[in-house]
XYZ file of C-alpha atoms in Angstrom:
652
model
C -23.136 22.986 27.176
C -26.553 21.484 26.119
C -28.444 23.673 28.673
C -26.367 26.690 27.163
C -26.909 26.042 23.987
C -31.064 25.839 24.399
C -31.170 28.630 26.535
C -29.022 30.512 23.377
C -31.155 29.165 20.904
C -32.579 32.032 19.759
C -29.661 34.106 19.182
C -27.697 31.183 17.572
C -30.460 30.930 14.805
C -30.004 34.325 14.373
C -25.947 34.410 13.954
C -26.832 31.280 11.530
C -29.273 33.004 9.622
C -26.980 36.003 9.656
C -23.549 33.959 8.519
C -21.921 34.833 5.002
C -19.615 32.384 3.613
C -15.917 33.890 3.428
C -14.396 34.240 -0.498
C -12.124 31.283 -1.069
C -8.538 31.145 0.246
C -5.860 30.788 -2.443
C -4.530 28.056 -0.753
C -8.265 26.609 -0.844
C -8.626 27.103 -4.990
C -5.079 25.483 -5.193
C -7.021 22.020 -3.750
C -9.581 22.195 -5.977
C -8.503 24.196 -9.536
C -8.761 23.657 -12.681
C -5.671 21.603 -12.772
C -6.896 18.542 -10.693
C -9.016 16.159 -10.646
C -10.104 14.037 -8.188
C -9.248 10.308 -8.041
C -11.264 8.581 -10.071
C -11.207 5.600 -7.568
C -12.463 6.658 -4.299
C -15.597 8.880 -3.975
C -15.878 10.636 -0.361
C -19.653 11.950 0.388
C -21.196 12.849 3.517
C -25.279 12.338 4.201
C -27.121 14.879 6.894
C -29.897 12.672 8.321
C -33.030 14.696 9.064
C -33.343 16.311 12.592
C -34.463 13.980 14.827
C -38.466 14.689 17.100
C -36.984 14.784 20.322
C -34.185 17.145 19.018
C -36.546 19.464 17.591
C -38.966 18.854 20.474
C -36.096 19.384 23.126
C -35.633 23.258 21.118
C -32.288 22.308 19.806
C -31.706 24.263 16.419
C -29.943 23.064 13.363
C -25.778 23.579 13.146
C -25.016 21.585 10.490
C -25.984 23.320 6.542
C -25.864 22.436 3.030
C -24.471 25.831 1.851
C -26.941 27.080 -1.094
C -25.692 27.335 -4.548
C -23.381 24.375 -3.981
C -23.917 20.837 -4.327
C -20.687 19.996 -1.992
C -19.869 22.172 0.355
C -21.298 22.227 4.049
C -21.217 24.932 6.764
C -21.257 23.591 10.816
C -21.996 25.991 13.409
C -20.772 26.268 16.574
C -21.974 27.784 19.830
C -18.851 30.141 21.277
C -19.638 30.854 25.242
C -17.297 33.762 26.278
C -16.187 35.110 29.236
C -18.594 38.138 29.284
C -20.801 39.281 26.519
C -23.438 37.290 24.355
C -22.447 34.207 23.118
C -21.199 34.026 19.451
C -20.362 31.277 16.895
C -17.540 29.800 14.921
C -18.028 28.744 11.429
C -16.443 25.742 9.435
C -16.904 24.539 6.142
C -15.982 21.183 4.618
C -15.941 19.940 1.144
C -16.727 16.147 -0.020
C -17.267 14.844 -3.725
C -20.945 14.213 -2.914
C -22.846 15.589 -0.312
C -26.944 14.665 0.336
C -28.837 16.864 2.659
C -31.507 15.923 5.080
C -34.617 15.428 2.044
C -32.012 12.853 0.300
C -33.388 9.263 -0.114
C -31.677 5.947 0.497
C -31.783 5.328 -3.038
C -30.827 8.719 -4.474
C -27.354 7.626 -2.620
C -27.556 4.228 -4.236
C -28.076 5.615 -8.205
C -25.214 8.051 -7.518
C -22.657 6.515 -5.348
C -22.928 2.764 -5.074
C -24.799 1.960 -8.386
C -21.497 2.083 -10.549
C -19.677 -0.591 -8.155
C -21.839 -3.275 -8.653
C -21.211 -4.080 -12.493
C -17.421 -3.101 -11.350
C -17.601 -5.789 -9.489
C -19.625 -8.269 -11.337
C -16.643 -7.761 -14.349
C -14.241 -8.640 -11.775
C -13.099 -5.263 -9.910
C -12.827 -5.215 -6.510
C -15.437 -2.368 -5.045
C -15.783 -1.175 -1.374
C -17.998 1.334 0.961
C -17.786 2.404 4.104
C -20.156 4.536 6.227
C -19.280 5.575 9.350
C -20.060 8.852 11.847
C -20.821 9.328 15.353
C -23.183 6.976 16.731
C -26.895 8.126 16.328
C -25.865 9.386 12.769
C -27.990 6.869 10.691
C -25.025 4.801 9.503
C -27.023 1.291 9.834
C -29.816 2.444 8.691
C -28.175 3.616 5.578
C -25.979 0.578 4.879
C -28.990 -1.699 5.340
C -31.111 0.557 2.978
C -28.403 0.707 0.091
C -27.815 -3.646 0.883
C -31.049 -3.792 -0.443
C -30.824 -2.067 -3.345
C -27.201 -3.999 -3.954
C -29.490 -7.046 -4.061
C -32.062 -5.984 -6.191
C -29.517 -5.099 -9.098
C -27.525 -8.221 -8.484
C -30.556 -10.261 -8.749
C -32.724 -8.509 -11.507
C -31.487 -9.889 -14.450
C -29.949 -6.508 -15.682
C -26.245 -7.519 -14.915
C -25.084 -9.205 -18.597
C -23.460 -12.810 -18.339
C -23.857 -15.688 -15.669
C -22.294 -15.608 -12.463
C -22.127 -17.324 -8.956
C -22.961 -14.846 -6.084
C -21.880 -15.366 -2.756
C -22.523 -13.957 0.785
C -20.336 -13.893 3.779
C -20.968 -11.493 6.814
C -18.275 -10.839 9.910
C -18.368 -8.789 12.570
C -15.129 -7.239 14.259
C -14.939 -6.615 17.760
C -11.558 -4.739 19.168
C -9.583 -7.907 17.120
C -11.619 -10.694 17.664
C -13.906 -11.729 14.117
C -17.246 -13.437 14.280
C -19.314 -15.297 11.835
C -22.942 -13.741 11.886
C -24.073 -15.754 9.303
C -23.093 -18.883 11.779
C -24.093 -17.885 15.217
C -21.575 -15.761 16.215
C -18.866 -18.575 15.832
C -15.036 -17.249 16.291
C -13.498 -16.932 13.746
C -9.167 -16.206 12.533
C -7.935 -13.793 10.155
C -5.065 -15.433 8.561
C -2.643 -14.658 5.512
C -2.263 -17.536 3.286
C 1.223 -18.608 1.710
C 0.574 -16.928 -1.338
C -0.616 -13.580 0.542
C -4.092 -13.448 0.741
C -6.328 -12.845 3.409
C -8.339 -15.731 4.368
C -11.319 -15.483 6.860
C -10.959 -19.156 8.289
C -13.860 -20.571 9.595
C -16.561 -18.535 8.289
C -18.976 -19.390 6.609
C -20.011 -18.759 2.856
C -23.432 -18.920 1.840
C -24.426 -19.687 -2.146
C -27.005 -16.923 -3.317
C -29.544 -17.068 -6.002
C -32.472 -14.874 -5.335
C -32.759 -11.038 -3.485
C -35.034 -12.956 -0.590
C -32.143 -15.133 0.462
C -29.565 -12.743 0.317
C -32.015 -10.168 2.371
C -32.725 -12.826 4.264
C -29.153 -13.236 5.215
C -28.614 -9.455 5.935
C -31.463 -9.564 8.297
C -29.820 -12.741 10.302
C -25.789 -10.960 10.830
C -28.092 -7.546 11.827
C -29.982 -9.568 14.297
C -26.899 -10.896 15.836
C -24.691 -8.035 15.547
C -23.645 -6.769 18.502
C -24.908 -3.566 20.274
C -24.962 -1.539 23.362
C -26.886 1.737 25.111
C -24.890 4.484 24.810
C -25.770 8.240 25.827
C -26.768 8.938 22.779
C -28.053 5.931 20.881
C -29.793 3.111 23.056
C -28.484 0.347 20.297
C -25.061 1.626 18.879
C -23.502 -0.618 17.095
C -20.157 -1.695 19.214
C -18.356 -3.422 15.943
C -17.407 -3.129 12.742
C -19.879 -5.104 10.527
C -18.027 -6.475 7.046
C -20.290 -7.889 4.381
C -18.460 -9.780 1.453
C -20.172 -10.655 -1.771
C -18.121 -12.671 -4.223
C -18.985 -12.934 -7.651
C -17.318 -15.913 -9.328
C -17.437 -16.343 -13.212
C -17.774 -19.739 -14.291
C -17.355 -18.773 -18.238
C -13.701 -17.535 -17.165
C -12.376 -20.053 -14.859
C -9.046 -18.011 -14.331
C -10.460 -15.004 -14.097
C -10.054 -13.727 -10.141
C -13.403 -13.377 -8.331
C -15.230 -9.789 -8.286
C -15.640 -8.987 -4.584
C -17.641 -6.207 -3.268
C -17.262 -5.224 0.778
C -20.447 -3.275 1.984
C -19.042 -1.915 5.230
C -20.548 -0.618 8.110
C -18.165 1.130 11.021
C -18.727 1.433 14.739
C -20.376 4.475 15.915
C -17.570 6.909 16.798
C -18.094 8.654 19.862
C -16.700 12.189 21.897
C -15.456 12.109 25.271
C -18.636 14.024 26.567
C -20.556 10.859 25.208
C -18.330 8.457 27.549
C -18.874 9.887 31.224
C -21.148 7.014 31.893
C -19.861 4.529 30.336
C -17.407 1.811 32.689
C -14.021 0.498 31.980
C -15.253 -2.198 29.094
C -17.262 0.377 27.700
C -14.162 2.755 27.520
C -11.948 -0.070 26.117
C -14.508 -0.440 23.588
C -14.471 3.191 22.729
C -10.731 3.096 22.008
C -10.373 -0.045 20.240
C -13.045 1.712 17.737
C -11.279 4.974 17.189
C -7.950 3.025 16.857
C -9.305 1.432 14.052
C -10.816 4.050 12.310
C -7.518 5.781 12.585
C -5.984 3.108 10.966
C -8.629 3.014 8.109
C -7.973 6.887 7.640
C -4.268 6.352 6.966
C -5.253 2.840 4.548
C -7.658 4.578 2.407
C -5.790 7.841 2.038
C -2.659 5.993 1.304
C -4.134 3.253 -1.309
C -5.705 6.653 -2.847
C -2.478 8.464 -3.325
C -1.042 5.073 -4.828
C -3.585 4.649 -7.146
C -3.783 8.312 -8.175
C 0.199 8.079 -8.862
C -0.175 5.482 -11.196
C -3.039 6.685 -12.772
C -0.820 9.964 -13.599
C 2.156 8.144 -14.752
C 4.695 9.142 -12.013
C 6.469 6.365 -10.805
C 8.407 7.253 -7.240
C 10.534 5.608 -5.588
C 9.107 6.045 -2.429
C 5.581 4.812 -2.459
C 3.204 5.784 0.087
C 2.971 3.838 3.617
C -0.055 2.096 3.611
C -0.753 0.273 7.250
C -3.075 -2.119 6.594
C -1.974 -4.777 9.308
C -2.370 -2.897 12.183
C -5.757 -3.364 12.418
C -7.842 -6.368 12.107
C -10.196 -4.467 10.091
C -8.387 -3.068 7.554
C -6.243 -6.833 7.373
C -9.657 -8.108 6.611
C -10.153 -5.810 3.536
C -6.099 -6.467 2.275
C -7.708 -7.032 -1.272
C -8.429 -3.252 -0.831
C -5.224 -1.305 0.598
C -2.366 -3.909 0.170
C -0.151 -1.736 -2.528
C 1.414 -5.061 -4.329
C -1.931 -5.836 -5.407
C -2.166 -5.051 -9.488
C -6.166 -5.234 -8.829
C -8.419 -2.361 -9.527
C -10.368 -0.803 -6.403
C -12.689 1.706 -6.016
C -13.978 2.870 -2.848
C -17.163 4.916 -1.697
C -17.224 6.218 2.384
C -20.364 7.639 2.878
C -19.554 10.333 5.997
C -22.996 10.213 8.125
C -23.572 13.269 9.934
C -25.921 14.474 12.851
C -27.081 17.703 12.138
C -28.436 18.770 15.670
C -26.017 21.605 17.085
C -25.856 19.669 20.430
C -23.632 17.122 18.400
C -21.740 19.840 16.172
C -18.432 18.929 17.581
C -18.687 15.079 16.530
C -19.622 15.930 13.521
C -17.199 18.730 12.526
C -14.961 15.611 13.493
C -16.670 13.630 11.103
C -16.086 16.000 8.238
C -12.998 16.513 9.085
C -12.347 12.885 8.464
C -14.016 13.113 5.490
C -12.036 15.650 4.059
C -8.676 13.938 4.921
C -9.840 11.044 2.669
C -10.043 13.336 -0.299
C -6.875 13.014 -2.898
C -6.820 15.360 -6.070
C -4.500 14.073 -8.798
C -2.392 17.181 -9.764
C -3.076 18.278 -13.859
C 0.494 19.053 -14.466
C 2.081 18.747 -18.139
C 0.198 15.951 -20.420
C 2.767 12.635 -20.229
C 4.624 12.454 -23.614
C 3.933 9.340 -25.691
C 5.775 6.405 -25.573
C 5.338 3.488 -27.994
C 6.335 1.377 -24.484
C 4.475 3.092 -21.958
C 0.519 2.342 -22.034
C -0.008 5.024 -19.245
C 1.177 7.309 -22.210
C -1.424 6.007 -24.440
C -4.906 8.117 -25.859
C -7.614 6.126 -27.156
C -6.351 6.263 -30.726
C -2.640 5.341 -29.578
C -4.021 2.521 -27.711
C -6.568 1.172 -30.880
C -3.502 1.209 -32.888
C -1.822 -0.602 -30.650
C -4.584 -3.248 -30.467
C -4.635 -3.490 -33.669
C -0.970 -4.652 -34.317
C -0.909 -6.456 -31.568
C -3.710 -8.805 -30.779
C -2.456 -11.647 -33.154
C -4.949 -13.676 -35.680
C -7.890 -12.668 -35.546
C -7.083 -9.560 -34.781
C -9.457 -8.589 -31.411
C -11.802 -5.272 -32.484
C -10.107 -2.549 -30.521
C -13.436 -1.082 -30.971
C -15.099 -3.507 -28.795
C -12.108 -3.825 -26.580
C -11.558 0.394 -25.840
C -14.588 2.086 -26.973
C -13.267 5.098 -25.357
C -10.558 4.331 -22.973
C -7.252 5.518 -22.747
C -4.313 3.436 -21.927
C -4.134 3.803 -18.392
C -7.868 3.520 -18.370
C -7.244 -0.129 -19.739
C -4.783 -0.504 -17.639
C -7.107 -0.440 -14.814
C -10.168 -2.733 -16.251
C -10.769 -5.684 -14.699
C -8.900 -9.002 -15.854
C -12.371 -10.308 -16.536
C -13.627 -7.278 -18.164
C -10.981 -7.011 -20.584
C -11.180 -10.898 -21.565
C -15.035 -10.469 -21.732
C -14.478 -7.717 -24.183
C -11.955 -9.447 -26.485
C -14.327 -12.373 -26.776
C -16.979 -10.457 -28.662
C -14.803 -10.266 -31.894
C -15.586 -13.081 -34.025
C -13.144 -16.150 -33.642
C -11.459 -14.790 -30.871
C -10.824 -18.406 -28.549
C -10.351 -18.003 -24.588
C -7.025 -18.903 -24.788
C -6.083 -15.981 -27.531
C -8.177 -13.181 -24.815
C -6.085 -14.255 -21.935
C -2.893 -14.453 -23.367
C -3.437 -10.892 -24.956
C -4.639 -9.504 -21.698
C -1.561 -11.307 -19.896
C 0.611 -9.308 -22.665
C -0.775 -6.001 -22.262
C -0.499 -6.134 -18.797
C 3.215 -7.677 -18.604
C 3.841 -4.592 -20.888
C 2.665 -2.063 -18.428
C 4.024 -3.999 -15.655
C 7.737 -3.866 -17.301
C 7.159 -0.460 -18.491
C 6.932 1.086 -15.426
C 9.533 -0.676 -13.708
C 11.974 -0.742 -16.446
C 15.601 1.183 -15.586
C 15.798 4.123 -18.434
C 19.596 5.067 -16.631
C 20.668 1.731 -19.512
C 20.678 2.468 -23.272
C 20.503 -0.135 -25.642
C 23.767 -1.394 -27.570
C 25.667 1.392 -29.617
C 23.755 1.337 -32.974
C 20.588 -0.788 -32.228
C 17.723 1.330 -31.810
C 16.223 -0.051 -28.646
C 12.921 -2.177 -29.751
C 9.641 -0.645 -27.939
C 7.891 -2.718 -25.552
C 4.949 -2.370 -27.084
C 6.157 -3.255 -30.773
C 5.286 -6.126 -32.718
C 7.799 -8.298 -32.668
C 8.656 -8.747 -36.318
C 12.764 -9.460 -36.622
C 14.566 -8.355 -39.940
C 17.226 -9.017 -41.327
C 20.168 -8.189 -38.619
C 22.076 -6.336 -41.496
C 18.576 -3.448 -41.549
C 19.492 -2.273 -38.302
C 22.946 -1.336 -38.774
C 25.706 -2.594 -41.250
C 28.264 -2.000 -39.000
C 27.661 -4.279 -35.956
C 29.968 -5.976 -33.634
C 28.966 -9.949 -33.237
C 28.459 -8.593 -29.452
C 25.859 -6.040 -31.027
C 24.350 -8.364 -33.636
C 24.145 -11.102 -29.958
C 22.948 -8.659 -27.963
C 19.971 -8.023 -30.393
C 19.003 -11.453 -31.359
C 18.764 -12.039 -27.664
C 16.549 -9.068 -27.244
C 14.350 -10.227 -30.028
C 14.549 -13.983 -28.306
C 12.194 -13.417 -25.379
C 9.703 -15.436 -26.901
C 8.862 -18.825 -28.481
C 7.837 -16.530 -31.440
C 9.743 -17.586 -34.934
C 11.891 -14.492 -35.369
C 13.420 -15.665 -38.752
C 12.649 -13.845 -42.126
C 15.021 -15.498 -44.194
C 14.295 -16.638 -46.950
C 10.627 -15.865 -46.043
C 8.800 -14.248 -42.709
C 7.249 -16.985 -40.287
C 3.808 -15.708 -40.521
C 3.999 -16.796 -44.190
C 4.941 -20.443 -44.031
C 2.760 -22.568 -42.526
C 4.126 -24.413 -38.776
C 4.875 -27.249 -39.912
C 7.235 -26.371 -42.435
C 9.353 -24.555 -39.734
C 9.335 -26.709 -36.878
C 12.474 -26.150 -34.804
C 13.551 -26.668 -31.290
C 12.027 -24.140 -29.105
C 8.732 -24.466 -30.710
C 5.805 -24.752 -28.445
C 2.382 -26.887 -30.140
C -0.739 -27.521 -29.445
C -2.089 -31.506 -30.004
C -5.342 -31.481 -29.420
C -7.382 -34.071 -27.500
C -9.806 -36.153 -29.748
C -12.468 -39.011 -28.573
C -10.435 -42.149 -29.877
C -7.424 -40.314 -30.622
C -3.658 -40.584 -29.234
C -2.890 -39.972 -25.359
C 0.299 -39.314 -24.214
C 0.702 -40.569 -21.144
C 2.281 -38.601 -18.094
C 1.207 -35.579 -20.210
C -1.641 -33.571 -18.498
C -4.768 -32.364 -20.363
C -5.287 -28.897 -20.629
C -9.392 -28.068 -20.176
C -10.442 -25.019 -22.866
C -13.244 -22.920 -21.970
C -15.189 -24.485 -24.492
C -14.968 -28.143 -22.740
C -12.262 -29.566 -25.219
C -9.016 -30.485 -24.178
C -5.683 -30.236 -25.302
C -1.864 -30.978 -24.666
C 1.285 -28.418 -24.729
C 4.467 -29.883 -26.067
C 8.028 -27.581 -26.596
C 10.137 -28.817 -29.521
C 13.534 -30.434 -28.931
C 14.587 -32.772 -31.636
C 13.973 -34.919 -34.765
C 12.940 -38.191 -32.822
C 15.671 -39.645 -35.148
C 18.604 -37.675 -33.708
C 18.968 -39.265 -30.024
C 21.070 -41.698 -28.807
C 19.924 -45.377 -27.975
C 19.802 -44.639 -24.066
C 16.966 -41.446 -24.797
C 13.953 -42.885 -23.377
C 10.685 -41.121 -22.762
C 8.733 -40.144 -19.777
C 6.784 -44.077 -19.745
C 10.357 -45.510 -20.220
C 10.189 -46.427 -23.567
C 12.741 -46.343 -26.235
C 12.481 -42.747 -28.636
C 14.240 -44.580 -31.112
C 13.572 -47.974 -31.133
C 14.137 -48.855 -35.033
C 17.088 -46.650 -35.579
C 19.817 -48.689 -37.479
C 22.732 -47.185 -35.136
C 25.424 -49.244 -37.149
C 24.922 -46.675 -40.076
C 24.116 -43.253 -41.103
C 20.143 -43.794 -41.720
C 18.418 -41.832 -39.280
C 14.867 -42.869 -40.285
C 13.451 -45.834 -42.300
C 11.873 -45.004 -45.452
C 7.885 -44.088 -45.514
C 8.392 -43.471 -41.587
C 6.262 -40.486 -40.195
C 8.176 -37.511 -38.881
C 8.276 -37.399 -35.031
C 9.841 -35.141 -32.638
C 11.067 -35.556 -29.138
C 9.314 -32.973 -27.174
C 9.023 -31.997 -23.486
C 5.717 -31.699 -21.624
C 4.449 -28.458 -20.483
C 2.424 -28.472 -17.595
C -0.762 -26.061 -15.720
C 1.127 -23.894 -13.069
C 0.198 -23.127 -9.729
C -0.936 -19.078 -11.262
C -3.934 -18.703 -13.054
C -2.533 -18.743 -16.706
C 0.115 -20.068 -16.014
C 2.336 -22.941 -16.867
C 5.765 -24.740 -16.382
C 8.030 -26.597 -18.788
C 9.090 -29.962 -17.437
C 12.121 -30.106 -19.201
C 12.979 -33.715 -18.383
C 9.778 -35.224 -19.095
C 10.007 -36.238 -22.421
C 7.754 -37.261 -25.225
C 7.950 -38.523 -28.848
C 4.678 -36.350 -31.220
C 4.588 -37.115 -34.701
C 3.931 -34.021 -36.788
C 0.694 -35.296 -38.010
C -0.757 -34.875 -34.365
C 0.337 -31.180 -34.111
C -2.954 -28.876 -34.610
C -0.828 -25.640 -34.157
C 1.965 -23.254 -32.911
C 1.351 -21.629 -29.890
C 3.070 -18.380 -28.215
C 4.687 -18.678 -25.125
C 7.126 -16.393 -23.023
C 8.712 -16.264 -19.883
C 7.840 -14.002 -16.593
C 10.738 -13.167 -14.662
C 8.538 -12.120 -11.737
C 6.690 -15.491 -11.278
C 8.917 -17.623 -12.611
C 6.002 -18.739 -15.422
C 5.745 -19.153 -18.509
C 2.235 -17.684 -20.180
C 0.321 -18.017 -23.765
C 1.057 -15.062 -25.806
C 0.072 -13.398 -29.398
């Protein structure tokens, strides 16, 4: 077909020259009308590398063409050989987000397509690309070109906040995983107890400077594994994965920000493989498994995302096959649809222009254009006080506002300009980050009010509606303060079944609910201490220690025990001891009615809450007793119960 083709040149420039693009199908302004959007979260472009000398010197002519007047549309040409009569041409045209022609630089791509994930990622956000095309197509040469512009902005100083950068680089061959950053050393692909993919055995390499982390780059591309092919004499043969991980050492629960620079075996068409023996075959099919699987993985993590993102909540979620392929079980952070982290993914569709190779690449774009999900417009989600998806910027701020406990975080500095489910998807560290720049906001007060705006969303979208709330009680919002009046404002004429069922709704926290004969918030804690109560004792050099009671670290190096209210000290029996074994109520005269000896200080028999395996998290150890005197209680703290991880977490 090559030999056709050149000896056709001529006329093929001229049917090129002479092709008019078609007016739009309706079905093709349905895709892309004014009533959707794309997903904000993955970004599908396609690069045209330059013609190559020995193409143009060979006489092959160009088949693959930005179309003029758009910025993302391409035409591909293709030579039609008939059975008599000159040959002719059939004409395609794909559409992608972003598209860069042939005079587009490395770091044109970088400022408009990978740019945005690195302070994604460096706030926590998980962000991935992937380039991949037939082999010959520039892919490596791209990836290692945008790699070092990743490393200049991680490295520059222009990334607010200090963090601990990390390299690790794997190669994946058919399903066996190598280390390149150790020698090639085997490596396993294992899921952990707790889910997560863990690359055992490889290694992972500390980073401070762009020179190392080059320098690293340099070492997996030097041992990354290649082969002669017909038409590349060192196609790649694997899928390379490189992992940076950012870790934050000013939030120490915060999960790390990961970004996956990714760069796919060449694919290749059956016209490439005549020559090529039975391991090279194997080879060839093991890669276009793969890729097939990665098609189906990022399509169906897109459609996920771009559900939630417009509110709709289905009860059949998209099938997204990420373990059937050791490549996309590698990136589970990125496709795994239990994962409440924010993703967003860049593939970067490399494309060989020649029109010797228009049949790979119409293949390519083909791909490309498969990847592509559009969120339908539809009718604007009514407002609910319960749903944040529902939630404009000014519905959110109020929110905020009531909501944040004291201080109150800014919900300027918090949501600038987001909406709710905008919020929804900012990194855990982001948000914190953001809360901390009000003025007395503590750690502890940022993660507990990002833990409670996310529980909201997190109940609000899978809470049944089919149930209605008790025959006159208005149903309390999810996203309400919770402020308790008197029983008798919500309805006079309440069964004790009602008046329960409310108290209990109201009871889902350690929160003081009470307003009689004053509200909580105006009597101060230790006027109202009462079983159920969690405090705070903080740690002081020479002060008390409770033993069996574990410290809790703050971010701000001081440390700090959790206790939960049971009793007056004064109240138990002469058998109650405490978690060391010792008496709660040694001087109690049990022969009379005196519960306490004059000028005694007020204690309280409390059990001992404990760090949990979760970040944030924490048990009650209801059996582990201690006795705190009042005058070691610093404050009330906010706790409530997760049904889903069977935790307890700080709340406002």
């Amino acid at each position: 077909m090559e030999q056709f083709l050149l000896e056709n040149a001529d006329r093929y420039r001229k049917l090129v020259s002479a092709f008019r693009p078609p007016a739009a199908s309706k079905k093709t302004q349905s895709l892309r009308d004014v009533d959707t959007t794309a997903s904000p979260d993955i970004t599908v472009s396609a690069r045209i590398r330059p013609m190559l000398n020995d193409e143009l010197s060979q006489g092959f002519p160009e088949g693959v063409i930005p179309r003029k007047g758009t910025s993302a549309t391409v035409d591909l040409h293709e030579i039609r050989r008939p059975v008599r009569g000159p040959p002719g041409i059939n004409s395609y045209s794909f559409t992608v987000d972003k598209l860069f022609g042939p005079e587009s630089t490395t770091s044109e791509i970088y400022q408009t397509l990978l740019q945005p994930l690195v302070p994604w990622a460096w706030a926590g956000g998980i962000g991935t690309m992937f380039a991949y095309g037939q082999t010959g197509s520039g892919k490596t040469y791209t990836v290692s070109g945008l790699e070092r512009h990743v490393a200049e902005t991680l490295m520059d100083g222009s990334l607010k906040g200090q963090r601990k950068v990390f390299i690790s680089i794997i190669e994946l061959a058919g399903q066996t995983a190598f280390d390149l950053l150790n020698g090639r050393k085997k490596i396993s692909i294992l899921e952990d107890s707790l889910g997560n993919t863990q690359l055992a055995g490889a290694a992972e390499h500390l980073i401070t400077d762009k020179e190392t982390l080059l320098e690293w780059v340099n070492t997996a591309a030097a041992l990354r594994r290649t082969e002669p092919t017909k038409r590349n004499d060192t196609s790649s043969r694997s899928h390379s994965i490189c992992r940076i991980r950012i870790e934050n050492p000013s939030i120490p629960t915060a999960e790390d920000g990961l970004l996956f620079l990714v760069d796919l075996a060449g694919s290749e068409a059956a016209r490439d493989k005549d020559l090529h023996d039975t391991t090279r075959m194997k080879e060839a099919r093991d890669i276009n498994t793969s890729l097939s699987v990665l098609k189906d993985c990022i399509r169906g993590r897109a459609m996920l995302d771009a559900d939630a993102l417009a509110g709709k909540a289905t009860a059949k979620k998209a099938y997204v096959p990420f373990r059937q392929s050791a490549l996309t079980k590698t990136l589970k952070h990125v496709f795994d649809p239990a994962s409440v982290r924010s993703c967003k993914t860049v593939v970067v569709a490399c494309v060989n222009p020649c029109a010797a190779d228009v049949g790979p690449s119409k293949n390519t774009l083909r791909y490309a254009e498969m990847l592509s999900v559009v969120i339908p417009g539809g009718a604007k989600m009514k407002f609910d006080a319960g749903v944040p998806a529902t939630w404009d910027n000014t519905q959110l701020r109020k929110w905020i506002d009531a909501n944040s406990g004291t201080p109150p975080i800014s919900s300027v500095l918090l949501a600038p300009f987001e909406t709710g489910p905008q919020l929804i998807r900012l990194p855990a560290a982001e948000f914190i980050s953001r809360c901390l720049k009000t003025d007395r906001v503590s750690l502890e007060q940022a993660q507990a009010f990002q833990s409670k705006f996310w529980r909201l969303h997190f109940d609000s979208s899978h809470r049944d509606t089919s149930k209605s709330a008790p025959a006159g009680i208005p149903p309390r919002p999810s996203g309400s303060t919770r402020t308790a009046g008197p029983v008798a404002a919500v309805g006079k004429d309440l069964t004790e079944d009602e008046i329960l069922a409310y108290r209990l709704e109201k009871l889902e926290s350690s929160e003081d609910i009470e307003t009689d004969p004053l509200p909580a918030s105006t009597v101060p804690f230790k006027e109202r201490i009462r079983p159920g109560m969690v405090v705070r004792c903080d740690f002081r050099a020479g002060g008390k220690y409770w033993r069996g009671a574990p410290l809790i670290q703050a971010a701000d190096g001081l440390s700090y025990n959790l206790f939960v209210v049971l009793c007056p000290a004064g109240a138990v029996g002469r058998r109650v001891r405490d978690v060391t074994g010792e008496s709660v109520n040694p001087e109690k005269d049990f022969s009379s009615n005196v519960t306490e000896k004059e000028g005694s200080t007020e204690k309280y028999l409390c059990s001992i809450v404990s760090p949990g395996l979760l970040p944030g998290s924490y048990t009650i150890s209801l059996w582990r007793q201690v006795v705190v005197e009042v005058e070691d209680m610093d404050a009330e703290v906010l706790m409530d119960f997760d049904v889903a991880t069977r935790y307890y977490y700080l709340t406002v």
